[in-house]
Amino acid sequence: MPLLVMKFGGTSVADLARIKNAAGKVQREVARGYDVIVIVSAMSGKTNELVGWVEQTSALYDAREYDAVVASGENVTAGLMALTLQEMDVPARSWQGWQVPINTTSAHASARFVGIPRTNLDAKFAEGFKVAVVAGFQGLSPEGRVTTLGRGGSDTTAVAFAAAFGAVRCDIYTDVDGIYTTDPRITDKARKLDRIAFEEMLELSSLGAKVLQTRSVELAMRFKVPLRVLSSFEDTDEHSGTLVCDEDEIMESKVVSGVAYSRDEAKITLVTVEDRPGIAAAIFGPLSDAGVNVDMIVQNISEKANGGAVTDMTFSCPVNQVGRAKKAMEDAKAAGSINYHDLNVDSDVAKVSVVGIGMRSHAGVAATMFKALSQENVNIKVIATSEIKISVLIDRKYMELAVQALHDIFELEKAD
Ligand code: ADP
Ligand code: ASP
Ligand code: MG
């Protein structure tokens, strides 16, 4: 029997009526002759609520208990989806991560897949069950504890199941009808794409476009899983939505294909650190050990002071990791492995990025980007580039304006 993976995000299972709507889509695919693995998220808002409870209980929480709490949202929707399908006479059974089992590493709150044995689900399909409803976002560590895959992780669960079970396609049902040139909530000029290359989607996701979790795109690319994003609120067929595919399957060739943003960033500067071999390792080692996801890094030009060279070191990280980052730096200073005069935190920054594989062969994108931002009087605090993207850190209050200005200057509303 051909197998399809269908993933429903939080807004698509936000209440019982929406679960019923999603179940209707599953029922239609079963009627078309597919066995279906359904991956569900928690009801919208639920994971945020659970994270909030954890943070209120313990500021520097134990990640094992964070996972125990936040994984529970998906268990509820998996059971409710299976019950809803049963009410529609579709033979369905729910599965939590440990029951499959979804084996992951023990990196709590950001675990990675190790393997998904097929035996248990295959046995149920062989018994005549048509649908396995799997709780997304969660797994099982080698120590036998519940893990989670990082926010947005149900997308990655879906792709991992599609790869493990040889699905004909992985359909990600969500609250937009596809992948757009930028978040359609930021500008109504955003244009829906029929197709997007894996590489571009990988960059857009990692730069903040949360429509797909970055690792889901990575996995789909590696295991050649046809991946599609489409609406759970509209009638859909096999041509709906946006297909994420190989570069050579795409006709469109814009230099910049999308604009992404990440709202909740922070910039931390260590003022007057010694400029000596090993200083970067002495700063970023403890940050990594503390679980801080450092993104952009800038080291100032060295100056001479008190007989030695000193510099300022600036880095960015998610704003909710500032507490951990500060503590890691203060501990390193107290232990004598680094020294600095001041630690300045700017918690009101956002990152805006332009992405496009055409940048590999076109010069001038950075100049155009900086011109658009200067015309809007937006000051750039940090710049980072790679082969197919340029990112800037700016004041958060200008984020929407910057996205709109960049979308305009690169004429992304036009198909070509
Ligand atoms: P789900 O709960 O279904 O996983 P998410 O909220 O995680 O949904 O992702 C869908 C959201 O991603 C959309 O509502 C949209 O606001 C946002 N988004 C950001 N960038 C894009 C983009 N380039 N194209 C489409 N949606 C985007
Ligand atoms: N419920 C989890 C989250 O909100 C996982 C997901 O929806 O993909 O991050
Ligand atoms: Mg999501």
Short mmCIF file of C-alpha atoms and ligand atoms in Angstrom, two decimals:
data_model
loop_
_atom_site.label_atom_id
_atom_site.label_comp_id
_atom_site.label_asym_id
_atom_site.label_seq_id
_atom_site.Cartn_x
_atom_site.Cartn_y
_atom_site.Cartn_z
CA MET A 1 0.00 0.00 0.00
CA PRO A 2 1.48 3.43 -0.86
CA LEU A 3 2.03 5.51 2.24
CA LEU A 4 1.58 9.22 2.81
CA VAL A 5 2.73 11.36 5.74
CA MET A 6 0.36 14.21 6.68
CA LYS A 7 1.42 16.68 9.37
CA PHE A 8 -0.99 19.10 11.03
CA GLY A 9 0.43 22.10 12.91
CA GLY A 10 -0.95 23.78 16.01
CA THR A 11 -3.55 26.04 14.39
CA SER A 12 -4.78 23.11 12.29
CA VAL A 13 -5.65 21.14 15.45
CA ALA A 14 -6.49 24.14 17.67
CA ASP A 15 -9.89 22.78 18.75
CA LEU A 16 -12.15 19.79 18.22
CA ALA A 17 -13.76 21.26 15.09
CA ARG A 18 -10.35 21.76 13.49
CA ILE A 19 -9.24 18.27 14.45
CA LYS A 20 -12.38 17.03 12.69
CA ASN A 21 -11.54 19.11 9.64
CA ALA A 22 -8.00 17.68 9.57
CA ALA A 23 -9.35 14.15 10.08
CA GLY A 24 -11.57 14.71 7.04
CA LYS A 25 -8.47 15.34 4.93
CA VAL A 26 -6.90 12.14 6.26
CA GLN A 27 -10.09 10.19 5.54
CA ARG A 28 -9.99 11.39 1.91
CA GLU A 29 -6.42 10.14 1.44
CA VAL A 30 -7.36 6.77 2.96
CA ALA A 31 -10.28 6.61 0.50
CA ARG A 32 -7.75 7.24 -2.30
CA GLY A 33 -5.91 4.09 -1.24
CA TYR A 34 -3.13 5.37 1.01
CA ASP A 35 -1.98 4.16 4.37
CA VAL A 36 -1.35 7.34 6.32
CA ILE A 37 1.00 8.36 9.09
CA VAL A 38 -0.44 11.50 10.65
CA ILE A 39 1.91 13.68 12.68
CA VAL A 40 0.22 16.12 15.03
CA SER A 41 1.40 19.20 16.89
CA ALA A 42 -0.02 20.37 20.19
CA MET A 43 -3.12 22.59 20.00
CA SER A 44 -2.02 26.12 19.12
CA GLY A 45 -0.72 28.05 22.15
CA LYS A 46 -0.37 24.89 24.22
CA THR A 47 3.40 24.47 23.90
CA ASN A 48 3.94 28.16 24.77
CA GLU A 49 1.79 27.72 27.85
CA LEU A 50 3.74 24.63 28.92
CA VAL A 51 7.10 26.37 28.33
CA GLY A 52 5.83 29.33 30.38
CA TRP A 53 4.94 27.05 33.29
CA VAL A 54 8.42 25.52 33.21
CA GLU A 55 10.12 28.92 33.14
CA GLN A 56 7.98 30.26 35.99
CA THR A 57 8.85 27.21 38.07
CA SER A 58 12.59 27.24 37.45
CA ALA A 59 14.60 29.96 35.65
CA LEU A 60 17.59 27.77 34.76
CA TYR A 61 15.47 24.64 34.42
CA ASP A 62 16.61 21.03 34.06
CA ALA A 63 16.05 20.28 30.37
CA ARG A 64 14.93 16.69 31.14
CA GLU A 65 11.94 18.03 33.07
CA TYR A 66 11.29 20.73 30.45
CA ASP A 67 10.92 17.91 27.93
CA ALA A 68 8.71 15.88 30.26
CA VAL A 69 6.33 18.84 30.49
CA VAL A 70 6.35 20.31 26.98
CA ALA A 71 6.06 16.97 25.13
CA SER A 72 2.66 16.41 26.73
CA GLY A 73 0.77 18.79 24.41
CA GLU A 74 1.20 16.48 21.43
CA ASN A 75 -0.04 13.44 23.38
CA VAL A 76 -3.46 15.05 23.75
CA THR A 77 -3.90 15.85 20.06
CA ALA A 78 -2.64 12.41 18.97
CA GLY A 79 -5.30 10.67 21.07
CA LEU A 80 -8.04 13.08 20.00
CA MET A 81 -7.14 12.71 16.32
CA ALA A 82 -7.23 8.89 16.58
CA LEU A 83 -10.63 9.06 18.31
CA THR A 84 -11.98 11.47 15.69
CA LEU A 85 -10.86 9.16 12.87
CA GLN A 86 -12.42 6.16 14.62
CA GLU A 87 -15.71 8.10 14.81
CA MET A 88 -15.43 8.44 11.01
CA ASP A 89 -14.94 4.66 10.71
CA VAL A 90 -11.29 5.02 9.79
CA PRO A 91 -9.21 2.41 11.67
CA ALA A 92 -6.66 4.57 13.49
CA ARG A 93 -4.36 4.22 16.48
CA SER A 94 -2.32 6.89 18.31
CA TRP A 95 1.38 6.56 19.13
CA GLN A 96 3.54 8.49 21.55
CA GLY A 97 7.26 8.76 20.80
CA TRP A 98 8.33 6.01 23.21
CA GLN A 99 5.79 3.57 21.82
CA VAL A 100 7.03 3.68 18.22
CA PRO A 101 9.85 4.11 19.45
CA ILE A 102 11.26 7.36 18.03
CA ASN A 103 14.89 6.97 19.11
CA THR A 104 16.77 10.23 19.58
CA THR A 105 19.94 11.51 21.15
CA SER A 106 19.77 12.64 24.77
CA ALA A 107 20.27 16.34 23.89
CA HIS A 108 17.16 17.44 25.75
CA ALA A 109 15.10 20.26 24.18
CA SER A 110 17.04 19.89 20.92
CA ALA A 111 17.33 16.13 20.43
CA ARG A 112 18.18 14.60 17.07
CA PHE A 113 16.83 11.43 15.50
CA VAL A 114 18.87 8.28 15.82
CA GLY A 115 16.41 5.90 14.20
CA ILE A 116 12.75 4.98 13.85
CA PRO A 117 12.28 1.20 13.72
CA ARG A 118 9.32 0.29 11.50
CA THR A 119 8.32 -2.94 13.22
CA ASN A 120 5.55 -1.70 15.53
CA LEU A 121 3.73 0.53 13.06
CA ASP A 122 4.13 -1.96 10.19
CA ALA A 123 2.55 -4.64 12.38
CA LYS A 124 -0.48 -2.40 13.00
CA PHE A 125 -0.86 -1.57 9.31
CA ALA A 126 -0.67 -5.33 8.61
CA GLU A 127 -3.53 -5.86 11.12
CA GLY A 128 -5.70 -3.56 9.03
CA PHE A 129 -5.22 -0.20 10.68
CA LYS A 130 -5.15 2.47 7.98
CA VAL A 131 -3.80 5.38 10.02
CA ALA A 132 -1.06 5.75 12.64
CA VAL A 133 -1.38 9.07 14.46
CA VAL A 134 2.01 9.96 15.91
CA ALA A 135 2.67 12.68 18.48
CA GLY A 136 5.11 15.08 16.81
CA PHE A 137 8.04 16.92 18.43
CA GLN A 138 8.98 14.13 20.86
CA GLY A 139 11.24 11.12 21.12
CA LEU A 140 12.97 8.72 23.47
CA SER A 141 16.55 9.10 24.69
CA PRO A 142 18.97 6.15 25.12
CA GLU A 143 18.43 6.64 28.88
CA GLY A 144 14.72 5.99 28.41
CA ARG A 145 13.57 9.57 28.97
CA VAL A 146 11.23 11.70 26.87
CA THR A 147 13.02 14.18 24.60
CA THR A 148 11.84 17.02 22.37
CA LEU A 149 13.29 18.20 19.08
CA GLY A 150 13.26 21.99 19.48
CA ARG A 151 10.41 24.38 18.69
CA GLY A 152 8.63 23.58 15.46
CA GLY A 153 9.96 20.02 15.71
CA SER A 154 6.82 18.27 14.46
CA ASP A 155 7.84 19.23 10.91
CA THR A 156 11.02 17.24 11.44
CA THR A 157 9.09 14.30 12.92
CA ALA A 158 6.98 14.27 9.74
CA VAL A 159 9.96 14.22 7.39
CA ALA A 160 11.77 11.61 9.49
CA PHE A 161 8.74 9.28 9.27
CA ALA A 162 8.42 9.92 5.53
CA ALA A 163 12.07 8.93 5.11
CA ALA A 164 11.89 5.90 7.43
CA PHE A 165 8.68 4.52 5.86
CA GLY A 166 9.44 5.41 2.22
CA ALA A 167 6.39 7.69 1.95
CA VAL A 168 5.40 8.91 -1.50
CA ARG A 169 5.28 12.47 -0.06
CA CYS A 170 5.35 14.43 3.15
CA ASP A 171 2.52 16.97 3.28
CA ILE A 172 2.79 19.74 5.88
CA TYR A 173 -0.66 21.20 6.49
CA THR A 174 -0.62 24.63 8.12
CA ASP A 175 -2.40 27.99 8.39
CA VAL A 176 -0.97 29.41 5.14
CA ASP A 177 -1.49 27.93 1.70
CA GLY A 178 2.21 27.55 0.89
CA ILE A 179 5.65 29.09 1.18
CA TYR A 180 5.79 32.78 0.33
CA THR A 181 8.54 35.21 -0.67
CA THR A 182 8.28 36.44 2.92
CA ASP A 183 5.96 35.93 5.85
CA PRO A 184 2.54 36.94 4.47
CA ARG A 185 1.72 38.38 7.89
CA ILE A 186 4.35 41.10 7.37
CA THR A 187 3.35 42.29 3.91
CA ASP A 188 0.37 41.52 1.71
CA LYS A 189 2.71 41.85 -1.25
CA ALA A 190 4.23 38.48 -0.29
CA ARG A 191 3.83 36.08 -3.20
CA LYS A 192 3.20 32.36 -2.96
CA LEU A 193 5.84 30.20 -4.62
CA ASP A 194 4.90 27.03 -6.53
CA ARG A 195 8.33 25.59 -5.87
CA ILE A 196 11.37 26.45 -3.80
CA ALA A 197 14.83 24.85 -3.76
CA PHE A 198 15.90 22.88 -0.69
CA GLU A 199 18.97 25.13 -0.25
CA GLU A 200 16.89 28.31 -0.24
CA MET A 201 14.31 26.89 2.12
CA LEU A 202 17.08 25.69 4.40
CA GLU A 203 18.45 29.24 4.65
CA LEU A 204 15.01 30.86 5.01
CA SER A 205 14.10 28.46 7.81
CA SER A 206 17.37 28.83 9.65
CA LEU A 207 17.05 32.61 9.37
CA GLY A 208 13.64 32.58 11.00
CA ALA A 209 10.92 31.56 8.49
CA LYS A 210 9.15 29.22 10.86
CA VAL A 211 6.85 27.74 8.24
CA LEU A 212 9.24 24.73 8.24
CA GLN A 213 11.69 23.78 10.97
CA THR A 214 15.24 23.92 9.57
CA ARG A 215 16.05 20.31 10.37
CA SER A 216 12.96 19.11 8.51
CA VAL A 217 14.33 20.70 5.34
CA GLU A 218 17.79 19.27 6.02
CA LEU A 219 16.36 15.77 6.41
CA ALA A 220 14.12 16.05 3.35
CA MET A 221 17.11 17.16 1.29
CA ARG A 222 19.31 14.35 2.57
CA PHE A 223 16.73 11.58 2.14
CA LYS A 224 15.12 12.99 -1.01
CA VAL A 225 11.67 13.26 0.55
CA PRO A 226 9.18 15.18 -1.63
CA LEU A 227 8.05 17.87 0.81
CA ARG A 228 5.00 20.05 0.37
CA VAL A 229 3.45 22.86 2.42
CA LEU A 230 -0.28 23.47 2.01
CA SER A 231 -3.36 24.82 3.75
CA SER A 232 -5.41 22.82 6.18
CA PHE A 233 -8.28 25.28 5.83
CA GLU A 234 -8.81 25.13 2.07
CA ASP A 235 -9.77 22.39 -0.32
CA THR A 236 -6.54 20.92 -1.56
CA ASP A 237 -5.46 18.48 -4.24
CA GLU A 238 -2.15 17.03 -5.40
CA HIS A 239 -1.20 20.37 -7.04
CA SER A 240 -1.87 22.63 -4.05
CA GLY A 241 0.69 24.46 -1.98
CA THR A 242 4.44 24.78 -2.45
CA LEU A 243 6.81 21.93 -3.28
CA VAL A 244 10.30 22.02 -1.80
CA CYS A 245 12.52 20.37 -4.39
CA ASP A 246 15.93 20.26 -6.05
CA GLU A 247 17.31 23.42 -7.63
CA ASP A 248 17.24 21.96 -11.15
CA GLU A 249 13.48 21.33 -10.95
CA ILE A 250 12.83 25.09 -10.76
CA MET A 251 12.36 27.40 -13.71
CA GLU A 252 12.17 30.69 -11.84
CA SER A 253 15.52 32.39 -11.40
CA LYS A 254 15.42 35.50 -9.26
CA VAL A 255 18.63 36.64 -7.63
CA VAL A 256 16.85 37.07 -4.29
CA SER A 257 13.96 34.70 -3.72
CA GLY A 258 12.91 35.47 -0.17
CA VAL A 259 13.20 37.66 2.92
CA ALA A 260 13.27 36.15 6.40
CA TYR A 261 13.31 37.65 9.85
CA SER A 262 13.94 36.57 13.39
CA ARG A 263 12.29 38.88 15.88
CA ASP A 264 13.63 37.87 19.27
CA GLU A 265 17.37 38.36 19.06
CA ALA A 266 19.80 39.91 21.52
CA LYS A 267 23.23 41.40 21.03
CA ILE A 268 25.84 41.00 23.75
CA THR A 269 29.16 42.84 23.78
CA LEU A 270 32.09 41.99 26.01
CA VAL A 271 33.94 45.29 26.32
CA THR A 272 37.74 45.25 26.54
CA VAL A 273 38.71 41.60 26.44
CA GLU A 274 42.32 40.56 25.95
CA ASP A 275 43.17 39.96 22.30
CA ARG A 276 45.27 36.79 22.48
CA PRO A 277 45.25 33.31 20.95
CA GLY A 278 42.52 31.22 22.56
CA ILE A 279 40.27 34.10 23.63
CA ALA A 280 37.44 33.12 21.24
CA ALA A 281 37.55 29.53 22.52
CA ALA A 282 37.56 30.79 26.12
CA ILE A 283 34.38 32.84 25.42
CA PHE A 284 32.40 30.61 23.09
CA GLY A 285 33.26 27.29 24.76
CA PRO A 286 31.40 28.17 27.99
CA LEU A 287 28.52 29.68 25.99
CA SER A 288 28.12 26.46 24.07
CA ASP A 289 28.35 24.39 27.27
CA ALA A 290 25.57 26.56 28.73
CA GLY A 291 23.33 25.76 25.74
CA VAL A 292 23.49 29.27 24.23
CA ASN A 293 22.95 29.29 20.47
CA VAL A 294 25.40 31.94 19.35
CA ASP A 295 24.64 33.22 15.88
CA MET A 296 26.54 36.27 14.56
CA ILE A 297 30.00 37.11 15.92
CA VAL A 298 32.00 40.28 15.43
CA GLN A 299 35.43 41.02 16.88
CA ASN A 300 36.55 44.63 16.80
CA ILE A 301 39.93 45.83 15.65
CA SER A 302 42.50 45.31 18.34
CA GLU A 303 43.76 48.27 20.39
CA LYS A 304 46.80 48.57 22.62
CA ALA A 305 46.06 49.12 26.28
CA ASN A 306 48.18 48.68 29.39
CA GLY A 307 50.92 47.01 27.40
CA GLY A 308 48.64 44.33 25.87
CA ALA A 309 46.19 44.14 22.97
CA VAL A 310 42.48 44.41 23.77
CA THR A 311 39.34 44.18 21.71
CA ASP A 312 35.53 44.13 22.01
CA MET A 313 33.72 40.91 21.19
CA THR A 314 30.06 41.07 20.09
CA PHE A 315 27.74 38.14 19.50
CA SER A 316 24.03 37.59 19.02
CA CYS A 317 21.79 34.90 20.49
CA PRO A 318 18.04 34.35 21.07
CA VAL A 319 16.77 36.88 23.58
CA ASN A 320 15.51 34.18 25.95
CA GLN A 321 19.08 32.87 26.31
CA VAL A 322 20.55 36.16 27.58
CA GLY A 323 20.32 35.01 31.22
CA ARG A 324 22.27 31.84 30.46
CA ALA A 325 24.82 33.75 28.37
CA LYS A 326 25.44 36.35 31.09
CA LYS A 327 25.86 33.71 33.74
CA ALA A 328 28.29 31.71 31.56
CA MET A 329 30.40 34.85 31.01
CA GLU A 330 30.31 35.89 34.67
CA ASP A 331 31.33 32.36 35.73
CA ALA A 332 34.19 32.33 33.19
CA LYS A 333 35.35 35.72 34.47
CA ALA A 334 35.18 34.55 38.09
CA ALA A 335 37.18 31.44 37.15
CA GLY A 336 39.83 33.67 35.55
CA SER A 337 39.60 32.15 32.04
CA ILE A 338 38.43 35.45 30.51
CA ASN A 339 38.49 39.06 31.57
CA TYR A 340 36.32 41.99 30.41
CA HIS A 341 35.43 45.43 31.70
CA ASP A 342 31.75 45.47 30.84
CA LEU A 343 29.10 43.19 29.48
CA ASN A 344 26.51 45.16 27.48
CA VAL A 345 23.22 43.58 26.48
CA ASP A 346 20.94 44.97 23.76
CA SER A 347 17.71 42.94 23.99
CA ASP A 348 15.80 44.92 21.38
CA VAL A 349 17.26 43.70 18.12
CA ALA A 350 15.95 41.61 15.23
CA LYS A 351 17.65 39.90 12.33
CA VAL A 352 16.50 40.45 8.76
CA SER A 353 17.95 38.42 5.88
CA VAL A 354 17.67 38.10 2.13
CA VAL A 355 18.17 34.69 0.53
CA GLY A 356 18.63 33.47 -3.03
CA ILE A 357 20.72 30.91 -4.90
CA GLY A 358 21.11 33.52 -7.66
CA MET A 359 23.43 35.43 -5.31
CA ARG A 360 26.16 32.92 -6.09
CA SER A 361 26.52 34.41 -9.54
CA HIS A 362 25.33 38.01 -9.03
CA ALA A 363 27.26 40.82 -7.39
CA GLY A 364 25.62 43.89 -5.86
CA VAL A 365 22.93 42.32 -3.69
CA ALA A 366 24.54 43.60 -0.49
CA ALA A 367 24.82 47.13 -1.88
CA THR A 368 21.14 47.09 -2.90
CA MET A 369 20.11 45.75 0.49
CA PHE A 370 22.07 48.39 2.42
CA LYS A 371 20.68 51.15 0.16
CA ALA A 372 17.09 50.05 0.86
CA LEU A 373 17.74 50.09 4.61
CA SER A 374 19.49 53.46 4.55
CA GLN A 375 16.58 54.97 2.59
CA GLU A 376 14.37 53.98 5.53
CA ASN A 377 16.94 55.31 8.02
CA VAL A 378 17.47 51.88 9.52
CA ASN A 379 20.83 51.55 11.22
CA ILE A 380 22.67 48.25 10.69
CA LYS A 381 24.36 46.92 13.84
CA VAL A 382 25.92 43.67 12.62
CA ILE A 383 26.23 42.12 9.15
CA ALA A 384 26.80 38.46 8.24
CA THR A 385 26.97 36.90 4.79
CA SER A 386 27.24 33.48 3.21
CA GLU A 387 27.13 32.28 -0.38
CA ILE A 388 23.36 32.63 -0.71
CA LYS A 389 22.29 34.98 2.10
CA ILE A 390 22.95 38.36 3.71
CA SER A 391 21.74 39.05 7.25
CA VAL A 392 21.69 42.23 9.28
CA LEU A 393 20.93 42.91 12.91
CA ILE A 394 18.78 46.03 13.41
CA ASP A 395 16.56 47.62 16.07
CA ARG A 396 13.50 45.44 16.52
CA LYS A 397 11.08 48.35 16.02
CA TYR A 398 12.22 48.64 12.37
CA MET A 399 11.90 44.95 11.58
CA GLU A 400 8.59 45.03 9.65
CA LEU A 401 9.65 48.17 7.81
CA ALA A 402 12.95 46.56 6.80
CA VAL A 403 11.26 43.38 5.55
CA GLN A 404 8.82 45.43 3.47
CA ALA A 405 11.56 47.67 2.06
CA LEU A 406 13.67 44.67 1.05
CA HIS A 407 10.68 42.85 -0.45
CA ASP A 408 10.01 45.99 -2.52
CA ILE A 409 13.56 46.72 -3.67
CA PHE A 410 14.11 43.15 -4.89
CA GLU A 411 10.64 43.22 -6.56
CA LEU A 412 9.62 39.94 -4.99
CA GLU A 413 5.92 40.56 -5.59
CA LYS A 414 6.55 40.04 -9.31
CA ALA A 415 6.83 36.50 -10.64
CA ASP A 416 9.69 37.52 -12.95
P1 ADP B 1 2.25 25.31 12.30
O1 ADP B 1 1.65 25.59 13.63
O2 ADP B 1 1.28 24.78 11.30
O3 ADP B 1 3.51 24.49 12.39
P2 ADP B 1 3.82 27.72 12.07
O4 ADP B 1 3.23 28.87 12.80
O5 ADP B 1 4.94 27.00 12.70
O6 ADP B 1 2.64 26.73 11.69
O7 ADP B 1 4.28 28.17 10.60
C1 ADP B 1 3.37 28.80 9.74
C2 ADP B 1 3.61 30.30 9.80
O8 ADP B 1 4.90 30.60 9.25
C3 ADP B 1 2.67 31.13 8.96
O9 ADP B 1 1.48 31.42 9.64
C4 ADP B 1 3.49 32.37 8.64
O10 ADP B 1 3.14 33.47 9.46
C5 ADP B 1 4.92 31.97 8.98
N1 ADP B 1 5.87 32.22 7.90
C6 ADP B 1 7.07 32.82 8.05
N2 ADP B 1 7.70 32.94 6.89
C7 ADP B 1 6.90 32.40 5.95
C8 ADP B 1 7.01 32.22 4.54
N3 ADP B 1 8.10 32.63 3.87
N4 ADP B 1 5.99 31.64 3.89
C9 ADP B 1 4.90 31.21 4.57
N5 ADP B 1 4.72 31.35 5.90
C10 ADP B 1 5.71 31.93 6.60
N1 ASP B 2 4.26 22.02 19.51
C1 ASP B 2 5.66 22.25 19.23
C2 ASP B 2 5.94 23.73 19.12
O1 ASP B 2 5.02 24.54 19.22
C3 ASP B 2 6.13 21.52 18.03
C4 ASP B 2 5.46 21.92 16.73
O2 ASP B 2 4.34 22.42 16.71
O3 ASP B 2 6.06 21.66 15.67
O4 ASP B 2 7.06 24.12 18.95
MG MG B 3 5.50 25.00 12.89
#
